[in-house]
Amino acid sequence: AQSVTQPDIHITVSEGASLELRCNYSYGATPYLFWYVQSPGQGLQLLLKYFSGDTLVQGIKGFEAEFKRSQSSFNLRKPSVHWSDAAEYFCAVGPILTGGGNKLTFGTGTQLKVEL
Amino acid sequence: NAGVTQTPKFRILKIGQSMTLQCTQDMNHNYMYWYRQDPGMGLKLIYYSVGAGITDKGEVPNGYNVSRSTTEDFPLRLELAAPSQTSVYFCASSSPTTKTQYFGPGTRLLVL
């Protein structure tokens, strides 16, 4: 069964500092990988996704993520964090093969706090 | 283009009451999903649907029912509300090819 681990429950960074949020997955084959962001009281918004090809993917709001097959990881990064990035971030994994509802498995989330 | 809409935004229920959470999408997506989100637990899939008339259980279906009579709508029914169903409920939709799930703003449910 697939699983996603986000080992950091809370992370605090200073505005302008760099950020890396960790995500490790367990999956039987190469999966689709996603990062979503959730602001307080809001739904989830897609930041970026990896399906195939270049293992470094760019997303919205200046975020990027790197797929490392050998480490089963898909870490999210941002060079310089803005106060508006404070939110909860979810990593998710899903099947490459179409069918079966394309169900996603989500990690438990990382809460990001930004200090001014 | 409203995307995925959910009503109500917030509801308080008494134990044993029933209610229906509404979800509508205007993206013509075949796939739709219901999740619940509890603090520190991420999102858990309750039910999903791959098209009108076709639904299936997710990870935590007990205490819930769904139906899908149209492509646009996917309501979630709670028949006998219990305190354990206090949660935030999210509806999402996707197409089979793009696989990206688009989420609604959520319904916060409190069962007392």
mmCIF file with all atom_site columns, C-alpha atoms in Angstrom:
data_model
loop_
_atom_site.group_PDB
_atom_site.id
_atom_site.type_symbol
_atom_site.label_atom_id
_atom_site.label_alt_id
_atom_site.label_comp_id
_atom_site.label_asym_id
_atom_site.label_entity_id
_atom_site.label_seq_id
_atom_site.pdbx_PDB_ins_code
_atom_site.Cartn_x
_atom_site.Cartn_y
_atom_site.Cartn_z
_atom_site.occupancy
_atom_site.B_iso_or_equiv
_atom_site.pdbx_formal_charge
_atom_site.auth_seq_id
_atom_site.auth_comp_id
_atom_site.auth_asym_id
_atom_site.auth_atom_id
_atom_site.pdbx_PDB_model_num
ATOM 1   C CA . ALA A 1 1   ? 0.000   0.000  0.000   1.00 0.00 ? 1   ALA A CA 1
ATOM 2   C CA . GLN A 1 2   ? 1.206   3.483  -0.750  1.00 0.00 ? 2   GLN A CA 1
ATOM 3   C CA . SER A 1 3   ? 2.092   5.910  2.008   1.00 0.00 ? 3   SER A CA 1
ATOM 4   C CA . VAL A 1 4   ? 3.459   9.412  2.333   1.00 0.00 ? 4   VAL A CA 1
ATOM 5   C CA . THR A 1 5   ? 5.579   10.665 5.209   1.00 0.00 ? 5   THR A CA 1
ATOM 6   C CA . GLN A 1 6   ? 6.109   14.300 6.041   1.00 0.00 ? 6   GLN A CA 1
ATOM 7   C CA . PRO A 1 7   ? 8.483   14.063 8.985   1.00 0.00 ? 7   PRO A CA 1
ATOM 8   C CA . ASP A 1 8   ? 8.239   17.709 10.049  1.00 0.00 ? 8   ASP A CA 1
ATOM 9   C CA . ILE A 1 9   ? 4.954   18.614 11.703  1.00 0.00 ? 9   ILE A CA 1
ATOM 10  C CA . HIS A 1 10  ? 5.932   22.259 12.271  1.00 0.00 ? 10  HIS A CA 1
ATOM 11  C CA . ILE A 1 11  ? 8.658   24.392 10.724  1.00 0.00 ? 11  ILE A CA 1
ATOM 12  C CA . THR A 1 12  ? 9.494   28.005 11.550  1.00 0.00 ? 12  THR A CA 1
ATOM 13  C CA . VAL A 1 13  ? 11.652  30.116 9.265   1.00 0.00 ? 13  VAL A CA 1
ATOM 14  C CA . SER A 1 14  ? 12.503  33.802 9.096   1.00 0.00 ? 14  SER A CA 1
ATOM 15  C CA . GLU A 1 15  ? 11.197  35.846 6.217   1.00 0.00 ? 15  GLU A CA 1
ATOM 16  C CA . GLY A 1 16  ? 13.770  35.857 3.437   1.00 0.00 ? 16  GLY A CA 1
ATOM 17  C CA . ALA A 1 17  ? 15.332  32.584 4.526   1.00 0.00 ? 17  ALA A CA 1
ATOM 18  C CA . SER A 1 18  ? 15.323  29.482 2.373   1.00 0.00 ? 18  SER A CA 1
ATOM 19  C CA . LEU A 1 19  ? 12.870  26.662 2.936   1.00 0.00 ? 19  LEU A CA 1
ATOM 20  C CA . GLU A 1 20  ? 12.860  22.926 2.397   1.00 0.00 ? 20  GLU A CA 1
ATOM 21  C CA . LEU A 1 21  ? 9.909   20.722 3.313   1.00 0.00 ? 21  LEU A CA 1
ATOM 22  C CA . ARG A 1 22  ? 10.512  17.003 3.276   1.00 0.00 ? 22  ARG A CA 1
ATOM 23  C CA . CYS A 1 23  ? 8.343   14.336 1.717   1.00 0.00 ? 23  CYS A CA 1
ATOM 24  C CA . ASN A 1 24  ? 9.070   10.618 1.462   1.00 0.00 ? 24  ASN A CA 1
ATOM 25  C CA . TYR A 1 25  ? 6.767   8.136  -0.189  1.00 0.00 ? 25  TYR A CA 1
ATOM 26  C CA . SER A 1 26  ? 6.312   4.406  -0.419  1.00 0.00 ? 26  SER A CA 1
ATOM 27  C CA . TYR A 1 27  ? 4.853   3.183  -3.678  1.00 0.00 ? 27  TYR A CA 1
ATOM 28  C CA . GLY A 1 28  ? 5.054   0.087  -5.830  1.00 0.00 ? 28  GLY A CA 1
ATOM 29  C CA . ALA A 1 29  ? 5.939   1.922  -9.014  1.00 0.00 ? 29  ALA A CA 1
ATOM 30  C CA . THR A 1 30  ? 6.808   5.414  -10.149 1.00 0.00 ? 30  THR A CA 1
ATOM 31  C CA . PRO A 1 31  ? 3.959   7.532  -8.908  1.00 0.00 ? 31  PRO A CA 1
ATOM 32  C CA . TYR A 1 32  ? 2.507   10.891 -9.641  1.00 0.00 ? 32  TYR A CA 1
ATOM 33  C CA . LEU A 1 33  ? 3.585   13.344 -6.937  1.00 0.00 ? 33  LEU A CA 1
ATOM 34  C CA . PHE A 1 34  ? 1.933   16.544 -5.807  1.00 0.00 ? 34  PHE A CA 1
ATOM 35  C CA . TRP A 1 35  ? 2.413   19.382 -3.373  1.00 0.00 ? 35  TRP A CA 1
ATOM 36  C CA . TYR A 1 36  ? -0.628  21.286 -2.179  1.00 0.00 ? 36  TYR A CA 1
ATOM 37  C CA . VAL A 1 37  ? -0.859  24.339 0.075   1.00 0.00 ? 37  VAL A CA 1
ATOM 38  C CA . GLN A 1 38  ? -3.693  25.141 2.455   1.00 0.00 ? 38  GLN A CA 1
ATOM 39  C CA . SER A 1 39  ? -4.126  28.608 3.926   1.00 0.00 ? 39  SER A CA 1
ATOM 40  C CA . PRO A 1 40  ? -6.176  28.888 7.134   1.00 0.00 ? 40  PRO A CA 1
ATOM 41  C CA . GLY A 1 41  ? -9.866  28.265 6.511   1.00 0.00 ? 41  GLY A CA 1
ATOM 42  C CA . GLN A 1 42  ? -9.298  27.492 2.854   1.00 0.00 ? 42  GLN A CA 1
ATOM 43  C CA . GLY A 1 43  ? -9.272  24.506 0.578   1.00 0.00 ? 43  GLY A CA 1
ATOM 44  C CA . LEU A 1 44  ? -6.148  22.952 -0.894  1.00 0.00 ? 44  LEU A CA 1
ATOM 45  C CA . GLN A 1 45  ? -4.414  24.640 -3.809  1.00 0.00 ? 45  GLN A CA 1
ATOM 46  C CA . LEU A 1 46  ? -2.026  22.853 -6.136  1.00 0.00 ? 46  LEU A CA 1
ATOM 47  C CA . LEU A 1 47  ? 1.556   24.163 -5.926  1.00 0.00 ? 47  LEU A CA 1
ATOM 48  C CA . LEU A 1 48  ? 3.194   21.768 -8.364  1.00 0.00 ? 48  LEU A CA 1
ATOM 49  C CA . LYS A 1 49  ? 3.192   18.205 -9.617  1.00 0.00 ? 49  LYS A CA 1
ATOM 50  C CA . TYR A 1 50  ? 5.584   15.650 -11.059 1.00 0.00 ? 50  TYR A CA 1
ATOM 51  C CA . PHE A 1 51  ? 4.495   13.124 -13.646 1.00 0.00 ? 51  PHE A CA 1
ATOM 52  C CA . SER A 1 52  ? 7.626   12.343 -15.645 1.00 0.00 ? 52  SER A CA 1
ATOM 53  C CA . GLY A 1 53  ? 10.641  13.925 -17.317 1.00 0.00 ? 53  GLY A CA 1
ATOM 54  C CA . ASP A 1 54  ? 12.777  16.563 -15.639 1.00 0.00 ? 54  ASP A CA 1
ATOM 55  C CA . THR A 1 55  ? 13.025  15.681 -11.979 1.00 0.00 ? 55  THR A CA 1
ATOM 56  C CA . LEU A 1 56  ? 13.120  19.343 -10.915 1.00 0.00 ? 56  LEU A CA 1
ATOM 57  C CA . VAL A 1 57  ? 9.675   20.865 -11.285 1.00 0.00 ? 57  VAL A CA 1
ATOM 58  C CA . GLN A 1 58  ? 8.662   24.463 -10.925 1.00 0.00 ? 58  GLN A CA 1
ATOM 59  C CA . GLY A 1 59  ? 5.411   25.558 -9.388  1.00 0.00 ? 59  GLY A CA 1
ATOM 60  C CA . ILE A 1 60  ? 3.485   28.624 -8.469  1.00 0.00 ? 60  ILE A CA 1
ATOM 61  C CA . LYS A 1 61  ? 4.588   31.258 -5.942  1.00 0.00 ? 61  LYS A CA 1
ATOM 62  C CA . GLY A 1 62  ? 8.282   30.557 -6.576  1.00 0.00 ? 62  GLY A CA 1
ATOM 63  C CA . PHE A 1 63  ? 8.220   26.983 -5.243  1.00 0.00 ? 63  PHE A CA 1
ATOM 64  C CA . GLU A 1 64  ? 10.087  24.055 -6.751  1.00 0.00 ? 64  GLU A CA 1
ATOM 65  C CA . ALA A 1 65  ? 10.422  20.381 -5.915  1.00 0.00 ? 65  ALA A CA 1
ATOM 66  C CA . GLU A 1 66  ? 12.889  17.679 -6.836  1.00 0.00 ? 66  GLU A CA 1
ATOM 67  C CA . PHE A 1 67  ? 11.984  14.049 -7.404  1.00 0.00 ? 67  PHE A CA 1
ATOM 68  C CA . LYS A 1 68  ? 14.696  11.664 -6.248  1.00 0.00 ? 68  LYS A CA 1
ATOM 69  C CA . ARG A 1 69  ? 13.797  8.115  -7.149  1.00 0.00 ? 69  ARG A CA 1
ATOM 70  C CA . SER A 1 70  ? 16.716  6.571  -5.236  1.00 0.00 ? 70  SER A CA 1
ATOM 71  C CA . GLN A 1 71  ? 15.593  8.258  -2.027  1.00 0.00 ? 71  GLN A CA 1
ATOM 72  C CA . SER A 1 72  ? 11.833  8.008  -2.648  1.00 0.00 ? 72  SER A CA 1
ATOM 73  C CA . SER A 1 73  ? 11.644  11.695 -1.914  1.00 0.00 ? 73  SER A CA 1
ATOM 74  C CA . PHE A 1 74  ? 9.920   14.742 -3.340  1.00 0.00 ? 74  PHE A CA 1
ATOM 75  C CA . ASN A 1 75  ? 11.090  17.689 -1.252  1.00 0.00 ? 75  ASN A CA 1
ATOM 76  C CA . LEU A 1 76  ? 9.631   21.151 -1.681  1.00 0.00 ? 76  LEU A CA 1
ATOM 77  C CA . ARG A 1 77  ? 11.935  24.180 -1.733  1.00 0.00 ? 77  ARG A CA 1
ATOM 78  C CA . LYS A 1 78  ? 11.781  27.930 -1.939  1.00 0.00 ? 78  LYS A CA 1
ATOM 79  C CA . PRO A 1 79  ? 14.878  30.175 -2.021  1.00 0.00 ? 79  PRO A CA 1
ATOM 80  C CA . SER A 1 80  ? 13.351  33.082 -0.088  1.00 0.00 ? 80  SER A CA 1
ATOM 81  C CA . VAL A 1 81  ? 10.233  32.747 2.023   1.00 0.00 ? 81  VAL A CA 1
ATOM 82  C CA . HIS A 1 82  ? 7.630   35.501 2.227   1.00 0.00 ? 82  HIS A CA 1
ATOM 83  C CA . TRP A 1 83  ? 5.343   36.078 5.200   1.00 0.00 ? 83  TRP A CA 1
ATOM 84  C CA . SER A 1 84  ? 2.385   35.131 2.992   1.00 0.00 ? 84  SER A CA 1
ATOM 85  C CA . ASP A 1 85  ? 3.816   31.607 2.616   1.00 0.00 ? 85  ASP A CA 1
ATOM 86  C CA . ALA A 1 86  ? 2.706   30.762 6.155   1.00 0.00 ? 86  ALA A CA 1
ATOM 87  C CA . ALA A 1 87  ? 0.291   27.869 5.629   1.00 0.00 ? 87  ALA A CA 1
ATOM 88  C CA . GLU A 1 88  ? 0.045   24.101 5.807   1.00 0.00 ? 88  GLU A CA 1
ATOM 89  C CA . TYR A 1 89  ? 1.693   22.075 3.065   1.00 0.00 ? 89  TYR A CA 1
ATOM 90  C CA . PHE A 1 90  ? 0.653   18.613 1.953   1.00 0.00 ? 90  PHE A CA 1
ATOM 91  C CA . CYS A 1 91  ? 2.530   16.121 -0.154  1.00 0.00 ? 91  CYS A CA 1
ATOM 92  C CA . ALA A 1 92  ? 0.461   13.527 -2.040  1.00 0.00 ? 92  ALA A CA 1
ATOM 93  C CA . VAL A 1 93  ? 1.092   10.471 -4.197  1.00 0.00 ? 93  VAL A CA 1
ATOM 94  C CA . GLY A 1 94  ? -1.109  8.897  -6.830  1.00 0.00 ? 94  GLY A CA 1
ATOM 95  C CA . PRO A 1 95  ? -1.011  6.190  -9.505  1.00 0.00 ? 95  PRO A CA 1
ATOM 96  C CA . ILE A 1 96  ? 0.417   6.702  -12.973 1.00 0.00 ? 96  ILE A CA 1
ATOM 97  C CA . LEU A 1 97  ? -2.050  4.287  -14.512 1.00 0.00 ? 97  LEU A CA 1
ATOM 98  C CA . THR A 1 98  ? -5.385  5.839  -15.376 1.00 0.00 ? 98  THR A CA 1
ATOM 99  C CA . GLY A 1 99  ? -8.383  4.230  -13.779 1.00 0.00 ? 99  GLY A CA 1
ATOM 100 C CA . GLY A 1 100 ? -9.437  3.263  -10.284 1.00 0.00 ? 100 GLY A CA 1
ATOM 101 C CA . GLY A 1 101 ? -10.417 6.830  -9.602  1.00 0.00 ? 101 GLY A CA 1
ATOM 102 C CA . ASN A 1 102 ? -6.858  8.231  -9.523  1.00 0.00 ? 102 ASN A CA 1
ATOM 103 C CA . LYS A 1 103 ? -7.014  8.245  -5.757  1.00 0.00 ? 103 LYS A CA 1
ATOM 104 C CA . LEU A 1 104 ? -4.381  10.231 -3.901  1.00 0.00 ? 104 LEU A CA 1
ATOM 105 C CA . THR A 1 105 ? -2.706  9.400  -0.617  1.00 0.00 ? 105 THR A CA 1
ATOM 106 C CA . PHE A 1 106 ? -1.835  12.466 1.417   1.00 0.00 ? 106 PHE A CA 1
ATOM 107 C CA . GLY A 1 107 ? 0.813   13.059 4.013   1.00 0.00 ? 107 GLY A CA 1
ATOM 108 C CA . THR A 1 108 ? -0.159  14.490 7.389   1.00 0.00 ? 108 THR A CA 1
ATOM 109 C CA . GLY A 1 109 ? 1.067   17.952 6.481   1.00 0.00 ? 109 GLY A CA 1
ATOM 110 C CA . THR A 1 110 ? 3.735   20.413 7.568   1.00 0.00 ? 110 THR A CA 1
ATOM 111 C CA . GLN A 1 111 ? 2.662   23.649 9.214   1.00 0.00 ? 111 GLN A CA 1
ATOM 112 C CA . LEU A 1 112 ? 4.917   26.517 8.159   1.00 0.00 ? 112 LEU A CA 1
ATOM 113 C CA . LYS A 1 113 ? 5.305   29.570 10.340  1.00 0.00 ? 113 LYS A CA 1
ATOM 114 C CA . VAL A 1 114 ? 7.169   32.612 9.037   1.00 0.00 ? 114 VAL A CA 1
ATOM 115 C CA . GLU A 1 115 ? 8.809   34.985 11.478  1.00 0.00 ? 115 GLU A CA 1
ATOM 116 C CA . LEU A 1 116 ? 9.100   38.604 10.416  1.00 0.00 ? 116 LEU A CA 1
ATOM 117 C CA . ASN B 2 1   ? -15.811 29.330 -13.813 1.00 0.00 ? 1   ASN B CA 1
ATOM 118 C CA . ALA B 2 2   ? -16.452 28.665 -10.129 1.00 0.00 ? 2   ALA B CA 1
ATOM 119 C CA . GLY B 2 3   ? -14.511 25.368 -9.909  1.00 0.00 ? 3   GLY B CA 1
ATOM 120 C CA . VAL B 2 4   ? -15.667 23.257 -6.967  1.00 0.00 ? 4   VAL B CA 1
ATOM 121 C CA . THR B 2 5   ? -18.271 24.746 -4.648  1.00 0.00 ? 5   THR B CA 1
ATOM 122 C CA . GLN B 2 6   ? -19.465 23.372 -1.314  1.00 0.00 ? 6   GLN B CA 1
ATOM 123 C CA . THR B 2 7   ? -22.391 24.227 0.914   1.00 0.00 ? 7   THR B CA 1
ATOM 124 C CA . PRO B 2 8   ? -22.827 24.913 3.739   1.00 0.00 ? 8   PRO B CA 1
ATOM 125 C CA . LYS B 2 9   ? -19.592 26.467 4.978   1.00 0.00 ? 9   LYS B CA 1
ATOM 126 C CA . PHE B 2 10  ? -20.319 25.626 8.594   1.00 0.00 ? 10  PHE B CA 1
ATOM 127 C CA . ARG B 2 11  ? -22.917 23.565 10.394  1.00 0.00 ? 11  ARG B CA 1
ATOM 128 C CA . ILE B 2 12  ? -23.630 22.452 13.929  1.00 0.00 ? 12  ILE B CA 1
ATOM 129 C CA . LEU B 2 13  ? -25.514 19.172 14.304  1.00 0.00 ? 13  LEU B CA 1
ATOM 130 C CA . LYS B 2 14  ? -26.908 17.387 17.297  1.00 0.00 ? 14  LYS B CA 1
ATOM 131 C CA . ILE B 2 15  ? -26.071 13.723 17.818  1.00 0.00 ? 15  ILE B CA 1
ATOM 132 C CA . GLY B 2 16  ? -28.406 11.558 15.766  1.00 0.00 ? 16  GLY B CA 1
ATOM 133 C CA . GLN B 2 17  ? -29.383 14.265 13.285  1.00 0.00 ? 17  GLN B CA 1
ATOM 134 C CA . SER B 2 18  ? -28.810 13.852 9.593   1.00 0.00 ? 18  SER B CA 1
ATOM 135 C CA . MET B 2 19  ? -27.630 16.228 6.915   1.00 0.00 ? 19  MET B CA 1
ATOM 136 C CA . THR B 2 20  ? -26.352 16.419 3.367   1.00 0.00 ? 20  THR B CA 1
ATOM 137 C CA . LEU B 2 21  ? -23.186 18.218 2.368   1.00 0.00 ? 21  LEU B CA 1
ATOM 138 C CA . GLN B 2 22  ? -23.465 19.567 -1.144  1.00 0.00 ? 22  GLN B CA 1
ATOM 139 C CA . CYS B 2 23  ? -20.680 19.601 -3.738  1.00 0.00 ? 23  CYS B CA 1
ATOM 140 C CA . THR B 2 24  ? -20.847 20.899 -7.300  1.00 0.00 ? 24  THR B CA 1
ATOM 141 C CA . GLN B 2 25  ? -18.156 21.250 -9.949  1.00 0.00 ? 25  GLN B CA 1
ATOM 142 C CA . ASP B 2 26  ? -18.365 23.050 -13.287 1.00 0.00 ? 26  ASP B CA 1
ATOM 143 C CA . MET B 2 27  ? -15.221 21.637 -14.914 1.00 0.00 ? 27  MET B CA 1
ATOM 144 C CA . ASN B 2 28  ? -16.950 18.591 -16.435 1.00 0.00 ? 28  ASN B CA 1
ATOM 145 C CA . HIS B 2 29  ? -14.689 16.297 -14.428 1.00 0.00 ? 29  HIS B CA 1
ATOM 146 C CA . ASN B 2 30  ? -15.561 12.623 -14.357 1.00 0.00 ? 30  ASN B CA 1
ATOM 147 C CA . TYR B 2 31  ? -13.929 11.943 -11.003 1.00 0.00 ? 31  TYR B CA 1
ATOM 148 C CA . MET B 2 32  ? -15.118 13.371 -7.707  1.00 0.00 ? 32  MET B CA 1
ATOM 149 C CA . TYR B 2 33  ? -14.033 12.781 -4.110  1.00 0.00 ? 33  TYR B CA 1
ATOM 150 C CA . TRP B 2 34  ? -14.993 13.416 -0.526  1.00 0.00 ? 34  TRP B CA 1
ATOM 151 C CA . TYR B 2 35  ? -12.326 13.789 2.148   1.00 0.00 ? 35  TYR B CA 1
ATOM 152 C CA . ARG B 2 36  ? -12.357 14.557 5.813   1.00 0.00 ? 36  ARG B CA 1
ATOM 153 C CA . GLN B 2 37  ? -9.549  16.475 7.462   1.00 0.00 ? 37  GLN B CA 1
ATOM 154 C CA . ASP B 2 38  ? -8.755  16.142 11.133  1.00 0.00 ? 38  ASP B CA 1
ATOM 155 C CA . PRO B 2 39  ? -5.894  17.961 12.899  1.00 0.00 ? 39  PRO B CA 1
ATOM 156 C CA . GLY B 2 40  ? -2.575  16.207 12.395  1.00 0.00 ? 40  GLY B CA 1
ATOM 157 C CA . MET B 2 41  ? -4.144  13.471 10.294  1.00 0.00 ? 41  MET B CA 1
ATOM 158 C CA . GLY B 2 42  ? -3.994  14.858 6.791   1.00 0.00 ? 42  GLY B CA 1
ATOM 159 C CA . LEU B 2 43  ? -6.855  14.072 4.427   1.00 0.00 ? 43  LEU B CA 1
ATOM 160 C CA . LYS B 2 44  ? -8.685  10.777 4.516   1.00 0.00 ? 44  LYS B CA 1
ATOM 161 C CA . LEU B 2 45  ? -10.775 9.640  1.541   1.00 0.00 ? 45  LEU B CA 1
ATOM 162 C CA . ILE B 2 46  ? -14.390 8.882  2.438   1.00 0.00 ? 46  ILE B CA 1
ATOM 163 C CA . TYR B 2 47  ? -15.961 8.074  -0.946  1.00 0.00 ? 47  TYR B CA 1
ATOM 164 C CA . TYR B 2 48  ? -15.186 8.694  -4.562  1.00 0.00 ? 48  TYR B CA 1
ATOM 165 C CA . SER B 2 49  ? -16.956 8.500  -7.905  1.00 0.00 ? 49  SER B CA 1
ATOM 166 C CA . VAL B 2 50  ? -15.640 7.858  -11.406 1.00 0.00 ? 50  VAL B CA 1
ATOM 167 C CA . GLY B 2 51  ? -18.806 9.003  -13.145 1.00 0.00 ? 51  GLY B CA 1
ATOM 168 C CA . ALA B 2 52  ? -22.538 9.466  -12.823 1.00 0.00 ? 52  ALA B CA 1
ATOM 169 C CA . GLY B 2 53  ? -24.065 6.424  -11.174 1.00 0.00 ? 53  GLY B CA 1
ATOM 170 C CA . ILE B 2 54  ? -20.709 4.974  -10.062 1.00 0.00 ? 54  ILE B CA 1
ATOM 171 C CA . THR B 2 55  ? -19.410 5.376  -6.529  1.00 0.00 ? 55  THR B CA 1
ATOM 172 C CA . ASP B 2 56  ? -17.008 3.473  -4.320  1.00 0.00 ? 56  ASP B CA 1
ATOM 173 C CA . LYS B 2 57  ? -15.748 3.476  -0.757  1.00 0.00 ? 57  LYS B CA 1
ATOM 174 C CA . GLY B 2 58  ? -12.558 5.126  0.289   1.00 0.00 ? 58  GLY B CA 1
ATOM 175 C CA . GLU B 2 59  ? -10.541 4.674  3.447   1.00 0.00 ? 59  GLU B CA 1
ATOM 176 C CA . VAL B 2 60  ? -13.127 5.872  6.006   1.00 0.00 ? 60  VAL B CA 1
ATOM 177 C CA . PRO B 2 61  ? -16.668 5.329  4.616   1.00 0.00 ? 61  PRO B CA 1
ATOM 178 C CA . ASN B 2 62  ? -18.493 4.250  7.790   1.00 0.00 ? 62  ASN B CA 1
ATOM 179 C CA . GLY B 2 63  ? -21.313 6.584  8.759   1.00 0.00 ? 63  GLY B CA 1
ATOM 180 C CA . TYR B 2 64  ? -21.539 8.214  5.329   1.00 0.00 ? 64  TYR B CA 1
ATOM 181 C CA . ASN B 2 65  ? -23.356 7.681  2.050   1.00 0.00 ? 65  ASN B CA 1
ATOM 182 C CA . VAL B 2 66  ? -23.031 9.226  -1.385  1.00 0.00 ? 66  VAL B CA 1
ATOM 183 C CA . SER B 2 67  ? -24.832 9.329  -4.688  1.00 0.00 ? 67  SER B CA 1
ATOM 184 C CA . ARG B 2 68  ? -23.905 10.677 -8.102  1.00 0.00 ? 68  ARG B CA 1
ATOM 185 C CA . SER B 2 69  ? -26.838 11.275 -10.399 1.00 0.00 ? 69  SER B CA 1
ATOM 186 C CA . THR B 2 70  ? -25.122 13.940 -12.531 1.00 0.00 ? 70  THR B CA 1
ATOM 187 C CA . THR B 2 71  ? -21.567 14.750 -13.575 1.00 0.00 ? 71  THR B CA 1
ATOM 188 C CA . GLU B 2 72  ? -21.694 18.033 -11.679 1.00 0.00 ? 72  GLU B CA 1
ATOM 189 C CA . ASP B 2 73  ? -23.010 17.012 -8.252  1.00 0.00 ? 73  ASP B CA 1
ATOM 190 C CA . PHE B 2 74  ? -21.696 14.668 -5.594  1.00 0.00 ? 74  PHE B CA 1
ATOM 191 C CA . PRO B 2 75  ? -23.552 15.056 -2.273  1.00 0.00 ? 75  PRO B CA 1
ATOM 192 C CA . LEU B 2 76  ? -22.364 13.426 0.941   1.00 0.00 ? 76  LEU B CA 1
ATOM 193 C CA . ARG B 2 77  ? -24.999 12.194 3.391   1.00 0.00 ? 77  ARG B CA 1
ATOM 194 C CA . LEU B 2 78  ? -24.583 11.752 7.144   1.00 0.00 ? 78  LEU B CA 1
ATOM 195 C CA . GLU B 2 79  ? -27.500 9.716  8.461   1.00 0.00 ? 79  GLU B CA 1
ATOM 196 C CA . LEU B 2 80  ? -26.936 9.572  12.214  1.00 0.00 ? 80  LEU B CA 1
ATOM 197 C CA . ALA B 2 81  ? -24.432 12.196 13.211  1.00 0.00 ? 81  ALA B CA 1
ATOM 198 C CA . ALA B 2 82  ? -21.878 11.228 15.854  1.00 0.00 ? 82  ALA B CA 1
ATOM 199 C CA . PRO B 2 83  ? -19.256 13.352 17.646  1.00 0.00 ? 83  PRO B CA 1
ATOM 200 C CA . SER B 2 84  ? -16.561 11.402 15.766  1.00 0.00 ? 84  SER B CA 1
ATOM 201 C CA . GLN B 2 85  ? -17.828 13.004 12.564  1.00 0.00 ? 85  GLN B CA 1
ATOM 202 C CA . THR B 2 86  ? -16.811 16.453 13.763  1.00 0.00 ? 86  THR B CA 1
ATOM 203 C CA . SER B 2 87  ? -14.341 17.433 11.076  1.00 0.00 ? 87  SER B CA 1
ATOM 204 C CA . VAL B 2 88  ? -13.706 19.575 8.032   1.00 0.00 ? 88  VAL B CA 1
ATOM 205 C CA . TYR B 2 89  ? -15.015 18.011 4.842   1.00 0.00 ? 89  TYR B CA 1
ATOM 206 C CA . PHE B 2 90  ? -13.539 18.696 1.433   1.00 0.00 ? 90  PHE B CA 1
ATOM 207 C CA . CYS B 2 91  ? -14.899 17.818 -1.957  1.00 0.00 ? 91  CYS B CA 1
ATOM 208 C CA . ALA B 2 92  ? -12.572 17.557 -4.952  1.00 0.00 ? 92  ALA B CA 1
ATOM 209 C CA . SER B 2 93  ? -12.765 16.717 -8.625  1.00 0.00 ? 93  SER B CA 1
ATOM 210 C CA . SER B 2 94  ? -10.349 15.665 -11.353 1.00 0.00 ? 94  SER B CA 1
ATOM 211 C CA . SER B 2 95  ? -10.208 14.396 -14.884 1.00 0.00 ? 95  SER B CA 1
ATOM 212 C CA . PRO B 2 96  ? -8.860  10.907 -15.611 1.00 0.00 ? 96  PRO B CA 1
ATOM 213 C CA . THR B 2 97  ? -6.019  12.269 -17.746 1.00 0.00 ? 97  THR B CA 1
ATOM 214 C CA . THR B 2 98  ? -4.678  15.290 -15.871 1.00 0.00 ? 98  THR B CA 1
ATOM 215 C CA . LYS B 2 99  ? -5.036  13.590 -12.466 1.00 0.00 ? 99  LYS B CA 1
ATOM 216 C CA . THR B 2 100 ? -4.797  16.888 -10.605 1.00 0.00 ? 100 THR B CA 1
ATOM 217 C CA . GLN B 2 101 ? -7.497  17.167 -7.957  1.00 0.00 ? 101 GLN B CA 1
ATOM 218 C CA . TYR B 2 102 ? -9.185  20.535 -7.495  1.00 0.00 ? 102 TYR B CA 1
ATOM 219 C CA . PHE B 2 103 ? -10.611 21.217 -4.073  1.00 0.00 ? 103 PHE B CA 1
ATOM 220 C CA . GLY B 2 104 ? -13.596 23.102 -2.778  1.00 0.00 ? 104 GLY B CA 1
ATOM 221 C CA . PRO B 2 105 ? -13.370 25.510 0.166   1.00 0.00 ? 105 PRO B CA 1
ATOM 222 C CA . GLY B 2 106 ? -14.608 22.951 2.689   1.00 0.00 ? 106 GLY B CA 1
ATOM 223 C CA . THR B 2 107 ? -17.479 22.465 5.117   1.00 0.00 ? 107 THR B CA 1
ATOM 224 C CA . ARG B 2 108 ? -16.758 22.668 8.830   1.00 0.00 ? 108 ARG B CA 1
ATOM 225 C CA . LEU B 2 109 ? -19.048 20.329 10.767  1.00 0.00 ? 109 LEU B CA 1
ATOM 226 C CA . LEU B 2 110 ? -19.468 20.245 14.518  1.00 0.00 ? 110 LEU B CA 1
ATOM 227 C CA . VAL B 2 111 ? -21.505 17.438 16.093  1.00 0.00 ? 111 VAL B CA 1
ATOM 228 C CA . LEU B 2 112 ? -22.569 18.031 19.681  1.00 0.00 ? 112 LEU B CA 1
#
